[in-house]
Amino acid sequence: MKVTRRQFVKGGVAAFTVSFAAPEFLSEVALAQGATSRNLVVLYLSGGNDALSTLIPYADPFYYSRRPTIAVPAGNVLQVGTDSSRVVLGLHPRLTGLKQIFDRGNLALIQRTGYPNQSRSHFLGTDIWSSASPSNPAGTGWVGRYLDTLPTPVDPLIGWNTTRDLPRVLMSNKVAVPAIPNPATYALASPNTGADAQAARVAAMRISSHVPVDRPDLAFVYGNAAAAMATLDRVATVSQYRSTLTYPNSGLGQALRAVAGAMVRGVGTRVFYVTTGGYDTHAAQNPNQVNGSYTNLMGTLNDALLAFYQDLLNQGLLGDTLVLSFSEFGRRISENGSNGTDHGAASVMLALGGRINGGLYGTAPNLNMDPQNPTLENNAGDVRFETDFRSVYARVIDQWLGADSVGILGGNFRNDRLTFV
Amino acid sequence: MAYTPYPQIEHLLRRAGFGARADELDTYRQDLFATAVGRLLNYGSIPDDVDQKIGAPGYVGITTAGQFSPRTVITDARQRWLFRMVHTNRPLQEKMTLFWHNHFATAYGKLAGQLGTEEATRYLAAKPSEDPGGVRGQIELFREYALGNFRDLLVEVSKDTAMLYWLDGYLNTRTRPQENFGREIMELFTFGVGNYTESDVYAAARVFTGWNVTRVGNAADGSARLQFNYNAGQHDTGEKTFSFAIYANGSKTIPARAAAGGMQDGLDLIDGLCAHPETPRYLGRKLYRFFISEVGDVPESFLARVSATFRESRYDMRAVMRDVLLSREFWDERNYFTRFSWPVEYVVHSLKDIGWNGFSLREALTPLSNMGQNLFDPPDVAGWDLGRGWFSTGSMLARMNFVSALAANQRFNLATAAATRAQNPESLLAFVQEALKTPPLDPTVTGAMIEYLNASGPWTGSAAQLQAKVPGIVHLVASTPEYQFL
């Protein structure tokens, strides 16, 4: 599906026009949507996650010979059993919380996900994973296209992006997904107070309802202003959220805390986007040191996800929640001269939630350097994909969001073996 | 104080500068277009004394925790750069510095983790004249080469300490080549994705083996510093073959060389990249989007002209920018207000339009972060996500809230300046639109503004009313989507 900028804005304008014609009706829509909602949280590990340090084939001798300084010793991994190809696997030792979740059957690990001729560019790779379209990676996002299938009027708070910029995953033809990094600062200031500030807010609201004709970029900015004004009050309720436990102070921890708050307050949001960065570990990856960079990455991921999991469990919302992670590529199998790894190919995806069929999906790569090794590519330098990432998306779209993956992904990527949800 | 608009000069200064102070407008509106463009391009004859004005009365303020130290404290470095954007008389030099900062995007965050906060600031922002070791921070390199030779700039960037750490070049050795810089010099700095292969990435990494830093100077006088050093012992001396021509004769292979002379490999690759036909087209597209328009396609004829100038001038960016600023595309009125302002551009031109006396740039740093732009700290090596990427509900609120704080800060200055034009709400609104040089606003929009001005009782134009309503209306006008465009 090729979407032109013009179509984008025409759709966007229509959506905003409607939303301002019927704000009260919309909050009813939002309430109705909130009552039955299944939530999807897309988690982006930015920089290209080294899957071989997350889910470790700890009995493969080539894992140790090709990574003389950064391999995690077999005795340190958190064993998670054997996959269907009889390879024994273990989680990074810092992922103790994810191990608990795995043991409860609420975590699926989908190995060797990727696509043919995988891009090793951060930017193109991220666009491809976000758009789910290697041939048109500059288009809308796969979740954005799901939002486009919802009946109008679509609530402006249907999506919640916890980063400042709209990620491509959430780019849609019809919905301007708000960016709310911190609910507490998501408010409109005024140079004055009292009645004058109130009058200024009324004016700002009216101004933002203007729909410029034939100026798509201007209309886009108006759309953002309108969506901001329309969501202020509901987001304010989330800033009052009291979680059942203390979240870690990391960006990811605080973002997931806000997500939990939005779910508990029932503000109507169905899809969330969170991210954590630093995965571009070209140097000093140090997965075996207490404060090594990869250990810290795993710590941030583990602690935030565990807090989120337990909070939702306490709130009775775990069964309504699915967290799906992706990263733009995996990393080269052999370590480089800087105790790091360069850009590679296939990686591992995580799916976490109360209704997940946990376990190991797909098969681990064999790291033998034989150029004919079918589980590798690029002269056995990189892990070859086994499961097309779009099959994972298809499963989530069809089975979790209840939409039609063929239309949204522009093709049939269904894969019956992916029974994680 | 009737104001005569100078739409072309305002457009020129919005794009080639950071908006127009009153004194800048006074200077440039005397000029013919070609003279104005010449003044912007040939800034060498204009004194570069802006840093000496920091702290002086009449200029925008800065706030520091202790001694102002832009060489070692990143928030001070940010304030110094913003100060320059507001007060420089060489606006195009500053604008190009920002362009290169985004093009060769290097982030403080990673450097601070590797080198500590003071050294990270130093290698990004120090001026040689203020550093005991004469360190030239990366931004000073961009300032020096703002309109210099692109090939020379690329060589300097490849040797730059901040870049060597940012893209891990200092770890790139003969036995274990490190691909990070080798990839990005092709993907992001010269000709872009689609023009190289994975084996080119390996080869480029090998080419730059040995381009490293060494520690010189001594700690006692503060001159200890990291300095570029070609380490012959770490250079891969083998031949390197690319999928594209490196040499003018079409040869794709950099020959095997003795280690001592191996630095030539990198210079040869840079020459090959500069001579590649896609490089000026890649740069030309970025320049078009930055200086001319973010709407529609980049005209093929524009790329052809810019590419020819790039080639014929042997990569002289001053010649290229003369083409850009004198192009009919630049002066086409349909391209006015077709560029989404970057957060720093929005902040700086708001200061120029609304006022700065009594405002501290420290108060702009958190808002800038909320708008999505920390100077010296782009999100990744591809730079900031431009155009629509700057805009989201959160960043829009951050912009609106920044101009609210600025308008409140300028309350008395604004009320005084507006007094003679405050006969009624309509005349006041016209005054504010002129001061902010906005494009025409829709009647729905101005109607809501007039309603705001009338909201709390009859219009009297009293001092008290002006002190409330002038900042209030400035906030609303500067918050309009129209004002987010350059």
Short mmCIF file of N, CA, C and O in Angstrom, two decimals, chain B residues 199-237:
data_model
loop_
_atom_site.label_atom_id
_atom_site.label_comp_id
_atom_site.label_asym_id
_atom_site.label_seq_id
_atom_site.Cartn_x
_atom_site.Cartn_y
_atom_site.Cartn_z
N SER B 199 30.19 -5.42 1.59
CA SER B 199 31.64 -5.58 1.49
C SER B 199 32.34 -4.21 1.41
O SER B 199 33.48 -4.07 1.83
N ASP B 200 31.63 -3.19 0.91
CA ASP B 200 32.19 -1.83 0.98
C ASP B 200 32.35 -1.38 2.43
O ASP B 200 33.29 -0.66 2.77
N VAL B 201 31.40 -1.80 3.28
CA VAL B 201 31.49 -1.43 4.70
C VAL B 201 32.75 -2.04 5.33
O VAL B 201 33.51 -1.36 6.02
N TYR B 202 32.98 -3.33 5.02
CA TYR B 202 34.19 -3.96 5.55
C TYR B 202 35.43 -3.23 5.05
O TYR B 202 36.37 -2.95 5.80
N ALA B 203 35.43 -2.94 3.75
CA ALA B 203 36.61 -2.31 3.15
C ALA B 203 36.83 -0.92 3.76
O ALA B 203 37.98 -0.55 4.06
N ALA B 204 35.75 -0.16 3.95
CA ALA B 204 35.90 1.19 4.51
C ALA B 204 36.42 1.13 5.93
O ALA B 204 37.24 1.97 6.34
N ALA B 205 35.98 0.12 6.68
CA ALA B 205 36.50 -0.02 8.04
C ALA B 205 38.01 -0.25 7.99
O ALA B 205 38.77 0.36 8.75
N ARG B 206 38.44 -1.10 7.08
CA ARG B 206 39.87 -1.40 6.98
C ARG B 206 40.67 -0.17 6.55
O ARG B 206 41.79 0.06 7.00
N VAL B 207 40.06 0.62 5.66
CA VAL B 207 40.72 1.84 5.18
C VAL B 207 41.10 2.76 6.35
O VAL B 207 42.17 3.34 6.39
N PHE B 208 40.17 2.87 7.31
CA PHE B 208 40.39 3.84 8.39
C PHE B 208 41.08 3.21 9.61
O PHE B 208 41.18 3.86 10.66
N THR B 209 41.55 1.98 9.50
CA THR B 209 42.31 1.43 10.63
C THR B 209 43.54 2.30 10.87
O THR B 209 44.19 2.75 9.93
N GLY B 210 43.82 2.56 12.12
CA GLY B 210 44.97 3.39 12.48
C GLY B 210 44.62 4.86 12.68
O GLY B 210 45.41 5.60 13.25
N TRP B 211 43.44 5.31 12.21
CA TRP B 211 43.02 6.71 12.45
C TRP B 211 42.56 6.77 13.90
O TRP B 211 41.49 6.31 14.23
N ASN B 212 43.38 7.32 14.74
CA ASN B 212 43.14 7.18 16.17
C ASN B 212 43.51 8.47 16.90
O ASN B 212 43.83 9.47 16.27
N VAL B 213 43.47 8.42 18.22
CA VAL B 213 43.86 9.57 19.04
C VAL B 213 45.03 9.17 19.91
O VAL B 213 45.26 7.99 20.15
N THR B 214 45.75 10.18 20.38
CA THR B 214 46.81 9.93 21.35
C THR B 214 46.74 11.04 22.38
O THR B 214 46.23 12.12 22.12
N ARG B 215 47.23 10.72 23.58
CA ARG B 215 47.18 11.71 24.65
C ARG B 215 48.46 12.54 24.64
O ARG B 215 49.55 11.99 24.66
N VAL B 216 48.32 13.86 24.56
CA VAL B 216 49.49 14.76 24.56
C VAL B 216 49.28 15.86 25.60
O VAL B 216 48.21 15.96 26.21
N GLY B 217 50.29 16.72 25.75
CA GLY B 217 50.18 17.83 26.70
C GLY B 217 50.38 17.35 28.12
O GLY B 217 50.68 16.18 28.36
N ASN B 218 50.24 18.26 29.06
CA ASN B 218 50.39 17.82 30.45
C ASN B 218 49.27 18.33 31.33
O ASN B 218 48.65 19.37 31.07
N ALA B 219 49.02 17.54 32.35
CA ALA B 219 47.87 17.81 33.21
C ALA B 219 48.05 19.09 34.01
O ALA B 219 47.09 19.81 34.28
N ALA B 220 49.31 19.40 34.36
CA ALA B 220 49.56 20.53 35.27
C ALA B 220 49.00 21.84 34.72
O ALA B 220 48.38 22.61 35.45
N ASP B 221 49.20 22.11 33.44
CA ASP B 221 48.71 23.39 32.89
C ASP B 221 47.39 23.23 32.15
O ASP B 221 46.94 24.15 31.45
N GLY B 222 46.79 22.05 32.28
CA GLY B 222 45.48 21.85 31.64
C GLY B 222 45.56 21.57 30.16
O GLY B 222 44.54 21.50 29.49
N SER B 223 46.77 21.43 29.63
CA SER B 223 46.89 21.23 28.18
C SER B 223 46.79 19.76 27.80
O SER B 223 46.81 19.44 26.61
N ALA B 224 46.69 18.88 28.79
CA ALA B 224 46.54 17.45 28.45
C ALA B 224 45.29 17.27 27.62
O ALA B 224 44.24 17.82 27.92
N ARG B 225 45.45 16.53 26.54
CA ARG B 225 44.31 16.40 25.63
C ARG B 225 44.49 15.20 24.72
O ARG B 225 45.60 14.70 24.55
N LEU B 226 43.39 14.78 24.13
CA LEU B 226 43.44 13.76 23.09
C LEU B 226 43.60 14.48 21.77
O LEU B 226 42.96 15.49 21.51
N GLN B 227 44.46 13.93 20.93
CA GLN B 227 44.73 14.59 19.66
C GLN B 227 44.79 13.51 18.58
O GLN B 227 45.24 12.40 18.85
N PHE B 228 44.39 13.86 17.37
CA PHE B 228 44.42 12.87 16.30
C PHE B 228 45.83 12.35 16.09
O PHE B 228 46.81 13.09 16.12
N ASN B 229 45.91 11.04 15.83
CA ASN B 229 47.20 10.43 15.57
C ASN B 229 46.98 9.26 14.63
O ASN B 229 46.12 8.41 14.88
N TYR B 230 47.74 9.23 13.54
CA TYR B 230 47.68 8.06 12.66
C TYR B 230 48.63 7.01 13.22
O TYR B 230 49.84 7.24 13.27
N ASN B 231 48.07 5.89 13.66
CA ASN B 231 48.87 4.83 14.28
C ASN B 231 49.18 3.78 13.22
O ASN B 231 48.37 2.87 12.96
N ALA B 232 50.35 3.90 12.61
CA ALA B 232 50.70 3.04 11.48
C ALA B 232 50.67 1.56 11.87
O ALA B 232 50.30 0.70 11.07
N GLY B 233 51.05 1.27 13.11
CA GLY B 233 51.09 -0.12 13.56
C GLY B 233 49.73 -0.79 13.56
O GLY B 233 49.64 -2.02 13.57
N GLN B 234 48.68 -0.01 13.59
CA GLN B 234 47.33 -0.59 13.62
C GLN B 234 46.66 -0.55 12.25
O GLN B 234 45.48 -0.87 12.13
N HIS B 235 47.41 -0.11 11.23
CA HIS B 235 46.77 0.02 9.92
C HIS B 235 46.84 -1.28 9.13
O HIS B 235 47.87 -1.95 9.10
N ASP B 236 45.75 -1.62 8.50
CA ASP B 236 45.68 -2.79 7.62
C ASP B 236 46.27 -2.38 6.26
O ASP B 236 45.71 -1.54 5.57
N THR B 237 47.40 -2.99 5.92
CA THR B 237 48.13 -2.53 4.72
C THR B 237 47.64 -3.17 3.42
O THR B 237 48.08 -2.80 2.35
#
